[in-house]
mmCIF file of C-alpha atoms (C1' of nucleotides) in Angstrom:
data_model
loop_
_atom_site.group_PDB
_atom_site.id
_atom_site.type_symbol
_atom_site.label_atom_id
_atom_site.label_comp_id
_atom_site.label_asym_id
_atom_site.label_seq_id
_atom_site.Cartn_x
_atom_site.Cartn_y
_atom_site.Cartn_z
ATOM 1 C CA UNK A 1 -10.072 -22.195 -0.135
ATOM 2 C CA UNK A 2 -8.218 -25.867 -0.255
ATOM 3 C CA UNK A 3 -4.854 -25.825 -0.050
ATOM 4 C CA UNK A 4 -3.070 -24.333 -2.815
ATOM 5 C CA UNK A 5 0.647 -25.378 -4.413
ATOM 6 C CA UNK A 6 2.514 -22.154 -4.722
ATOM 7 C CA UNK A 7 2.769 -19.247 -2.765
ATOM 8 C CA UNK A 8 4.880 -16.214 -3.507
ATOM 9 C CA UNK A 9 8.816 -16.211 -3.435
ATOM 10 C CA UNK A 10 11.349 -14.143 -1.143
ATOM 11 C CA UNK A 11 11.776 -11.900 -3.808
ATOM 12 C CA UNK A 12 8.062 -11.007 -4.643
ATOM 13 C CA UNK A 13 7.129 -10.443 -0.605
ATOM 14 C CA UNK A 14 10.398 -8.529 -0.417
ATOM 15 C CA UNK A 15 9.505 -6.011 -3.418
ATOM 16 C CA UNK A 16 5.828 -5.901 -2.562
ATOM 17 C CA UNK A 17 7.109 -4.665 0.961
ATOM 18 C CA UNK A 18 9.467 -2.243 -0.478
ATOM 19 C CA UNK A 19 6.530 -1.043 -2.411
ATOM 20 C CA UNK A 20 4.359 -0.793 0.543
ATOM 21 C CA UNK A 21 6.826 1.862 2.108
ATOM 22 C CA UNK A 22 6.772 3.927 -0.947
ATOM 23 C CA UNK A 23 3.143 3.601 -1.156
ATOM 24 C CA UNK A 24 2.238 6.646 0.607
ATOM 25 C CA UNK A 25 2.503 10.566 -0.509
ATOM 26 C CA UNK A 26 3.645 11.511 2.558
ATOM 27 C CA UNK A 27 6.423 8.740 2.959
ATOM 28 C CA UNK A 28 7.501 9.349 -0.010
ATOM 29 C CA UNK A 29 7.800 13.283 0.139
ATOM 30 C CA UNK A 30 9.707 12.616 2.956
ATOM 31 C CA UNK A 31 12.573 10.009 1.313
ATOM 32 C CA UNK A 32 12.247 12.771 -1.294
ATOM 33 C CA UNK A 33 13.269 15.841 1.672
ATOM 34 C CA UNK A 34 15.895 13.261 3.337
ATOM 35 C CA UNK A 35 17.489 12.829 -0.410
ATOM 36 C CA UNK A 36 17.559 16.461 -0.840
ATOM 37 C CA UNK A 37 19.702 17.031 2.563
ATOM 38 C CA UNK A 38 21.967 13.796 2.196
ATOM 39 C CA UNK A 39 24.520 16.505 3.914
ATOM 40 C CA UNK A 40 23.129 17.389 6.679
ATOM 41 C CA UNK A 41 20.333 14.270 7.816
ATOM 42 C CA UNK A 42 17.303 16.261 8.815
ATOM 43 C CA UNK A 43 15.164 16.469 12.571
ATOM 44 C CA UNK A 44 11.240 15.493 11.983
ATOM 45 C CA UNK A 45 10.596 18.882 13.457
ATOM 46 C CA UNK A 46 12.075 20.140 9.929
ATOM 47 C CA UNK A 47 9.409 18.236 7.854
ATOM 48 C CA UNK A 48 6.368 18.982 9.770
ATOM 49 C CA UNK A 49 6.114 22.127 8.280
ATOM 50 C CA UNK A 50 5.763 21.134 4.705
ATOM 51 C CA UNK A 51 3.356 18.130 5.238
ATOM 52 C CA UNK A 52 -0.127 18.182 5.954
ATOM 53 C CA UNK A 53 -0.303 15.637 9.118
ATOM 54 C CA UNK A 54 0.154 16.061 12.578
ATOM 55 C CA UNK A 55 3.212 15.031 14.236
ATOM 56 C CA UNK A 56 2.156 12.213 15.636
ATOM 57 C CA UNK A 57 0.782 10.974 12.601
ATOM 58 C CA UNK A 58 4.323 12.024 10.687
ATOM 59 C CA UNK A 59 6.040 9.861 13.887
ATOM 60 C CA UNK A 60 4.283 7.152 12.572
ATOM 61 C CA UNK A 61 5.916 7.194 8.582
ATOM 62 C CA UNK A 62 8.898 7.617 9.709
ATOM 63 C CA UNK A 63 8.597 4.033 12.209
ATOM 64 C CA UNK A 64 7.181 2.563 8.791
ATOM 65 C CA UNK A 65 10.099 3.783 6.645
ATOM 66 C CA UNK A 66 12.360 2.382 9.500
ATOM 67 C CA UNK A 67 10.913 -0.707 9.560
ATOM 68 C CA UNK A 68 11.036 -0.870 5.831
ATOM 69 C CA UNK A 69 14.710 0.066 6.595
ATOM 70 C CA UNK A 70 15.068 3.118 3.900
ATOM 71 C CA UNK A 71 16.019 5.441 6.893
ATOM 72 C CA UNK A 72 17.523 5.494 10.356
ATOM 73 C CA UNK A 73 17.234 7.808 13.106
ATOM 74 C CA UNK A 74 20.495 8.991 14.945
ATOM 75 C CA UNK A 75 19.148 9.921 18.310
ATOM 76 C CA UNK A 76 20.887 12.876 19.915
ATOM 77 C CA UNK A 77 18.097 13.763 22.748
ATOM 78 C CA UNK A 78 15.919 15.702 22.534
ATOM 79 C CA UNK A 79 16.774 15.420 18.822
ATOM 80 C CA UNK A 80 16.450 12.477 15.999
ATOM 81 C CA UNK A 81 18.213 12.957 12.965
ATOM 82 C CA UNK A 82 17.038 10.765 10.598
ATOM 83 C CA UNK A 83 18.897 9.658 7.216
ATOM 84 C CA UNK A 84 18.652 7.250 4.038
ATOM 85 C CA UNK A 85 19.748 4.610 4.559
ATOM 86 C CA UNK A 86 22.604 3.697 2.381
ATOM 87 C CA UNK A 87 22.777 0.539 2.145
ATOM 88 C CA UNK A 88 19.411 -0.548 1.908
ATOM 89 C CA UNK A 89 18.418 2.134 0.018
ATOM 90 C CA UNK A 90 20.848 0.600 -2.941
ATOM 91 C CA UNK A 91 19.337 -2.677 -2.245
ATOM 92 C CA UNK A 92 15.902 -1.632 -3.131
ATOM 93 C CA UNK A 93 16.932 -0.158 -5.930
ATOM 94 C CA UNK A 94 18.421 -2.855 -7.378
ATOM 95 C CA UNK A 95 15.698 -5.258 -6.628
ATOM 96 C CA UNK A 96 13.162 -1.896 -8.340
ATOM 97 C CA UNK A 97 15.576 -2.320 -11.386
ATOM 98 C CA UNK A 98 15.411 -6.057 -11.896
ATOM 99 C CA UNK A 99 11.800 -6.669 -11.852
ATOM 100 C CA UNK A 100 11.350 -3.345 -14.041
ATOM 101 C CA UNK A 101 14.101 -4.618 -16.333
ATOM 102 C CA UNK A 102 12.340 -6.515 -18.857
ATOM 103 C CA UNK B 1 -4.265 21.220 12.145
ATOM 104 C CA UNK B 2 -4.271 24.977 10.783
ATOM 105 C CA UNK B 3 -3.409 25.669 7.235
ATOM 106 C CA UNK B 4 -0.212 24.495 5.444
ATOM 107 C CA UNK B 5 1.509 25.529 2.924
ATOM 108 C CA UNK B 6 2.609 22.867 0.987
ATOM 109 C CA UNK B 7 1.556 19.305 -0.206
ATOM 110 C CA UNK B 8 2.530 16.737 -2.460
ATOM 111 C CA UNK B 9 3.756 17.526 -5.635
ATOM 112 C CA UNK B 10 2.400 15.519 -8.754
ATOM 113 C CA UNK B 11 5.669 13.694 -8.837
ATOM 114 C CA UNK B 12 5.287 11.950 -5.197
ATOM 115 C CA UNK B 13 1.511 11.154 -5.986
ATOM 116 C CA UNK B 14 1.835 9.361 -8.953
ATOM 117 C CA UNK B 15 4.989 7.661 -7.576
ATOM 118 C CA UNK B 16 2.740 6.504 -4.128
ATOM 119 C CA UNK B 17 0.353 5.190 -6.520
ATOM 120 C CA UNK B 18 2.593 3.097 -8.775
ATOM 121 C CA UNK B 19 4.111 1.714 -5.432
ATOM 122 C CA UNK B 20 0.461 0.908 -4.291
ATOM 123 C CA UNK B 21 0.112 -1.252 -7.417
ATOM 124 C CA UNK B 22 2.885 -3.099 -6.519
ATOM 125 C CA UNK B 23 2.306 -3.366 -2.793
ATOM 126 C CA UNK B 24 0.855 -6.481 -2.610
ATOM 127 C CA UNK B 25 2.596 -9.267 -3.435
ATOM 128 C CA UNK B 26 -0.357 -11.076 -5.597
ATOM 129 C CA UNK B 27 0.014 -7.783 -7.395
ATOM 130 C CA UNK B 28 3.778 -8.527 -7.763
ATOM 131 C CA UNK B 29 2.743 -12.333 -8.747
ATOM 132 C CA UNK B 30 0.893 -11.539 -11.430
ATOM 133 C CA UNK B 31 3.246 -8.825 -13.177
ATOM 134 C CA UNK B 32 5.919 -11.427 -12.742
ATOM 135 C CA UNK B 33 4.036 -13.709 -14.651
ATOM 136 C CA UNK B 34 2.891 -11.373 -17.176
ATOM 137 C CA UNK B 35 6.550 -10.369 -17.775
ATOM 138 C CA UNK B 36 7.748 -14.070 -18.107
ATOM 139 C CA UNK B 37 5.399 -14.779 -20.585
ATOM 140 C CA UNK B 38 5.374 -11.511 -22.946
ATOM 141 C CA UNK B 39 5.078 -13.668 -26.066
ATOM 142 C CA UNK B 40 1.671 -15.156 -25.242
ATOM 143 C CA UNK B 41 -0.342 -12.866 -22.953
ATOM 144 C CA UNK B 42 -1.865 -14.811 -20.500
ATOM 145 C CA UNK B 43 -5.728 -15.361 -19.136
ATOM 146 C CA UNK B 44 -6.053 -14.821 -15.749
ATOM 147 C CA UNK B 45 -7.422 -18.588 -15.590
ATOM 148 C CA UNK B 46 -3.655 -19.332 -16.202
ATOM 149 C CA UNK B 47 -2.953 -17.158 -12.903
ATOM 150 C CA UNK B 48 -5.550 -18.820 -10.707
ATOM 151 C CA UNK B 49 -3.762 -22.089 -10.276
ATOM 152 C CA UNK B 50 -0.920 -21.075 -8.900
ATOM 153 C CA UNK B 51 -1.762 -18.470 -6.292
ATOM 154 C CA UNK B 52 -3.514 -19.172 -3.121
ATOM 155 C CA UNK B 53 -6.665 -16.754 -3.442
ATOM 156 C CA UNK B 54 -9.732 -17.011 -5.031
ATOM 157 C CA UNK B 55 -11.013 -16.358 -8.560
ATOM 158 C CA UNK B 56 -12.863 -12.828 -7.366
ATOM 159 C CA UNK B 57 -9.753 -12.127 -5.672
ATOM 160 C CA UNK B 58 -7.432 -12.050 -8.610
ATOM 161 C CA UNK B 59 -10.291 -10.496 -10.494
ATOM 162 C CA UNK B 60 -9.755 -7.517 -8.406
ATOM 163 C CA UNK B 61 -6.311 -7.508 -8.223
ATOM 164 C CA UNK B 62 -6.530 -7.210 -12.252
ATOM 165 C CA UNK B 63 -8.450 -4.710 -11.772
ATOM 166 C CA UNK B 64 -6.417 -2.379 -9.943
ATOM 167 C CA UNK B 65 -3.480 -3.084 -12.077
ATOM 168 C CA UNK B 66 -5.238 -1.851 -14.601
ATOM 169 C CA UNK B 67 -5.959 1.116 -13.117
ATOM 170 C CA UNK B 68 -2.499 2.152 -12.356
ATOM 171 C CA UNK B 69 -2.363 1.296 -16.121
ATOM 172 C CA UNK B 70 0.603 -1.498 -15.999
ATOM 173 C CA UNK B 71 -1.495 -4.000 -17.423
ATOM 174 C CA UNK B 72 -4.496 -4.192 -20.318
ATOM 175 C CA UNK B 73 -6.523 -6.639 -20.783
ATOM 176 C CA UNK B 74 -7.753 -7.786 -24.747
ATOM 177 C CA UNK B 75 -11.452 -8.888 -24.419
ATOM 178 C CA UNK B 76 -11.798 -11.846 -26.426
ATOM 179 C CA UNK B 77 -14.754 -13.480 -24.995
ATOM 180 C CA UNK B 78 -15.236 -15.373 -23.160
ATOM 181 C CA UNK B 79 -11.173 -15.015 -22.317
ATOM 182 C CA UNK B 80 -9.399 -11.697 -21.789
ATOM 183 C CA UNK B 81 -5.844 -12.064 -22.264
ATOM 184 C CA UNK B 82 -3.640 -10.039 -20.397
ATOM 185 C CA UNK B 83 -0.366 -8.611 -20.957
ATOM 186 C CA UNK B 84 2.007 -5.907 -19.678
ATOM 187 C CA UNK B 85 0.924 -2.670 -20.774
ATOM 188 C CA UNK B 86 5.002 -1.520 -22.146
ATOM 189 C CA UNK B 87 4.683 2.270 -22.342
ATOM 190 C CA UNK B 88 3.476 3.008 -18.658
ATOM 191 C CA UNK B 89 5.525 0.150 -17.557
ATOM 192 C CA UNK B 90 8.342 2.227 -19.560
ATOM 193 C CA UNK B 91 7.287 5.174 -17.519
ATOM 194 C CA UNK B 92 6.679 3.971 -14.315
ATOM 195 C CA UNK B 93 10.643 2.694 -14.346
ATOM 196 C CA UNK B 94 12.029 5.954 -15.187
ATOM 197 C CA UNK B 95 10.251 7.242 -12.571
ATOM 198 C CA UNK B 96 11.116 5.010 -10.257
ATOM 199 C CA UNK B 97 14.687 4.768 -11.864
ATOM 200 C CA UNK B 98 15.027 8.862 -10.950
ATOM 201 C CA UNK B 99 13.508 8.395 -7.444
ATOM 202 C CA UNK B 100 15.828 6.772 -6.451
ATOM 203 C CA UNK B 101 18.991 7.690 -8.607
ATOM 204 C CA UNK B 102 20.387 9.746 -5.894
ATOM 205 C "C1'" DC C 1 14.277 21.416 40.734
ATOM 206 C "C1'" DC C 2 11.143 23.282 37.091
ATOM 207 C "C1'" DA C 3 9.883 24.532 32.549
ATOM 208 C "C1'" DA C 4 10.531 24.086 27.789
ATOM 209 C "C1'" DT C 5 11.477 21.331 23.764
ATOM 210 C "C1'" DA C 6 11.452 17.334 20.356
ATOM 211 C "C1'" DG C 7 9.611 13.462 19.539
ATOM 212 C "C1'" DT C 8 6.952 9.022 20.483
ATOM 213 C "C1'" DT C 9 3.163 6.285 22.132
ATOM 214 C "C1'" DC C 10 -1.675 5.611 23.108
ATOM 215 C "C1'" DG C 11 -6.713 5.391 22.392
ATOM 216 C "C1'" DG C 12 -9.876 5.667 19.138
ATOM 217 C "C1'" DG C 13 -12.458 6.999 14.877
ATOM 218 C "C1'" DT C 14 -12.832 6.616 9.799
ATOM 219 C "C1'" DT C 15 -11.531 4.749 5.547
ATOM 220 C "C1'" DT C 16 -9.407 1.437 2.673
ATOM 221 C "C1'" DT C 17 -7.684 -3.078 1.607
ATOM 222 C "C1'" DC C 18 -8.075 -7.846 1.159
ATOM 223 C "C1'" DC C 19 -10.592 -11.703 0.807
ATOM 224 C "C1'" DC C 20 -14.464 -14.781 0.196
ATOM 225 C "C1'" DG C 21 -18.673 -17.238 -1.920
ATOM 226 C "C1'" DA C 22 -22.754 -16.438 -4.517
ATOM 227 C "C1'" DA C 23 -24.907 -14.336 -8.284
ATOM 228 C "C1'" DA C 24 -24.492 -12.210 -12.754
ATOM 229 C "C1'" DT C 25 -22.655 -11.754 -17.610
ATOM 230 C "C1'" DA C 26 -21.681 -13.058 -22.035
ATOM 231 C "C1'" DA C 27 -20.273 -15.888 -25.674
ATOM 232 C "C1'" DA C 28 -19.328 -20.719 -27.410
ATOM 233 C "C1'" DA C 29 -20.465 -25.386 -27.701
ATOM 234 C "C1'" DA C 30 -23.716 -28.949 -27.723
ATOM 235 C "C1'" DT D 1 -32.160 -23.237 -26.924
ATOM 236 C "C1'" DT D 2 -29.811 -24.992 -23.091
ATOM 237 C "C1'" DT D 3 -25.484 -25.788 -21.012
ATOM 238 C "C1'" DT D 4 -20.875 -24.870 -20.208
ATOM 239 C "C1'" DT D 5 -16.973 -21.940 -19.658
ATOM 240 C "C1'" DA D 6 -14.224 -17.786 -18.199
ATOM 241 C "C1'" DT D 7 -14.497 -14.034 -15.805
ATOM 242 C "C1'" DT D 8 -16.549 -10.042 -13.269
ATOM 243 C "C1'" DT D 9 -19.533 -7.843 -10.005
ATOM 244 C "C1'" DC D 10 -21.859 -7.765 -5.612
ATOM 245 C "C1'" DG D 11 -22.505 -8.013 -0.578
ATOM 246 C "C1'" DG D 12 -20.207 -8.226 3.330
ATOM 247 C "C1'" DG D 13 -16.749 -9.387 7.000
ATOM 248 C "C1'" DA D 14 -12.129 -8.912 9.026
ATOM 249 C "C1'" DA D 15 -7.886 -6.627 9.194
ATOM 250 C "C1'" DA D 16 -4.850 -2.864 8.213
ATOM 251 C "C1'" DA D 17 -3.853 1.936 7.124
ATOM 252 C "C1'" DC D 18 -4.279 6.616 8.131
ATOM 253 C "C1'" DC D 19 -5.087 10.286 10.906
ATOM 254 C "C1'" DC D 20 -5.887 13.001 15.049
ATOM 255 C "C1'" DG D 21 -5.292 15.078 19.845
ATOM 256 C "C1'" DA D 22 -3.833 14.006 24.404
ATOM 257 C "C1'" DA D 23 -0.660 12.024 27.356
ATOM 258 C "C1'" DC D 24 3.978 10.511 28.047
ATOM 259 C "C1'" DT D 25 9.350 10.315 27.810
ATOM 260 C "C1'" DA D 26 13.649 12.183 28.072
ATOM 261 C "C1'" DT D 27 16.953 15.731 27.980
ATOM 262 C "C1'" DT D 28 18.500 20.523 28.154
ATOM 263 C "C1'" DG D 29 18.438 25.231 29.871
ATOM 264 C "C1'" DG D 30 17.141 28.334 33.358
#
DNA sequence: CCAATAGTTCGGGTTTTCCCGAAATAAAAA
DNA sequence: TTTTTATTTCGGGAAAACCCGAACTATTGG
């Protein structure tokens, strides 16, 4: 390949990692069902039912959109209730609005 | 797995796929770069220089930008210039502007 | 203590993504 | 007509994503 001069900024690995969490039906269905209960935060258990995947499989978006860090998960055995995360939440949006704002 | 009732609404797939476009941050590279330089369209020759992947690479990239539709490319042989493609990128920003409006 | 419940982790299979270099394409320049 | 130039397509390898069922963890209720 030879060595190259420029790689990508902060910003451009930060919003193609943003991306990359929303890049899923499933993941984003659920931000979608969280967003709908901001009340009451919501157990997996209550999003199984409307998706198509297995649990396990479901388990595994919602460690993604943690990592991402668009939701938590308040553990309250045997229970998680998982929410949007504020803050970050805002964050991505912002960063969403800037590179779209042009 | 048994039968479920529900599934993705047209909504959360075409959001996934936007986000899929711009899950990579080559992908994001190259839209930045398109965007800074609205006045001239660009070839992707221009791009080549200044990432660190190959010339097939990027080809593909362009490709699936494309696809999503937030890019066209103006065949103008042997050069295509390339430019943002302003009414999905128009759409793809409300949507994403109402995702996450909330 | 034992069973039930909610959820995660593990092992593994299939598909998709990402990337490359080599070959192909197609028009312009020589 | 031959060569050069800009880019795409092809073949293929490596890594990641997606999904599943089975096994595991941890707590609560009986």
């Amino acid at each position: 390949m030879a060595t190259k001069r420029k790689y990508y900024t902060e910003e451009q690995e930060r919003l193609a990692k943003i991306a990359k969490a929303l890049s899923n039906p499933a993941r984003v269905f659920i931000l979608d069902f969280l967003a709908k209960n901001l009340d009451k935060c919501c157990y997996s258990g209550d999003m199984v039912d409307e998706l198509p995947i297995a649990r396990s499989t479901l388990s595994e978006h919602l460690k993604e959109l943690k990592n991402a860090g668009l939701i938590q998960g308040e553990i309250n055995p045997p229970y998680i209730k998982y929410c949007l995360n504020r803050e970050n939440w805002m964050i991505a949006r912002a960063m969403l609005d800037r590179f779209f704002d042009r």
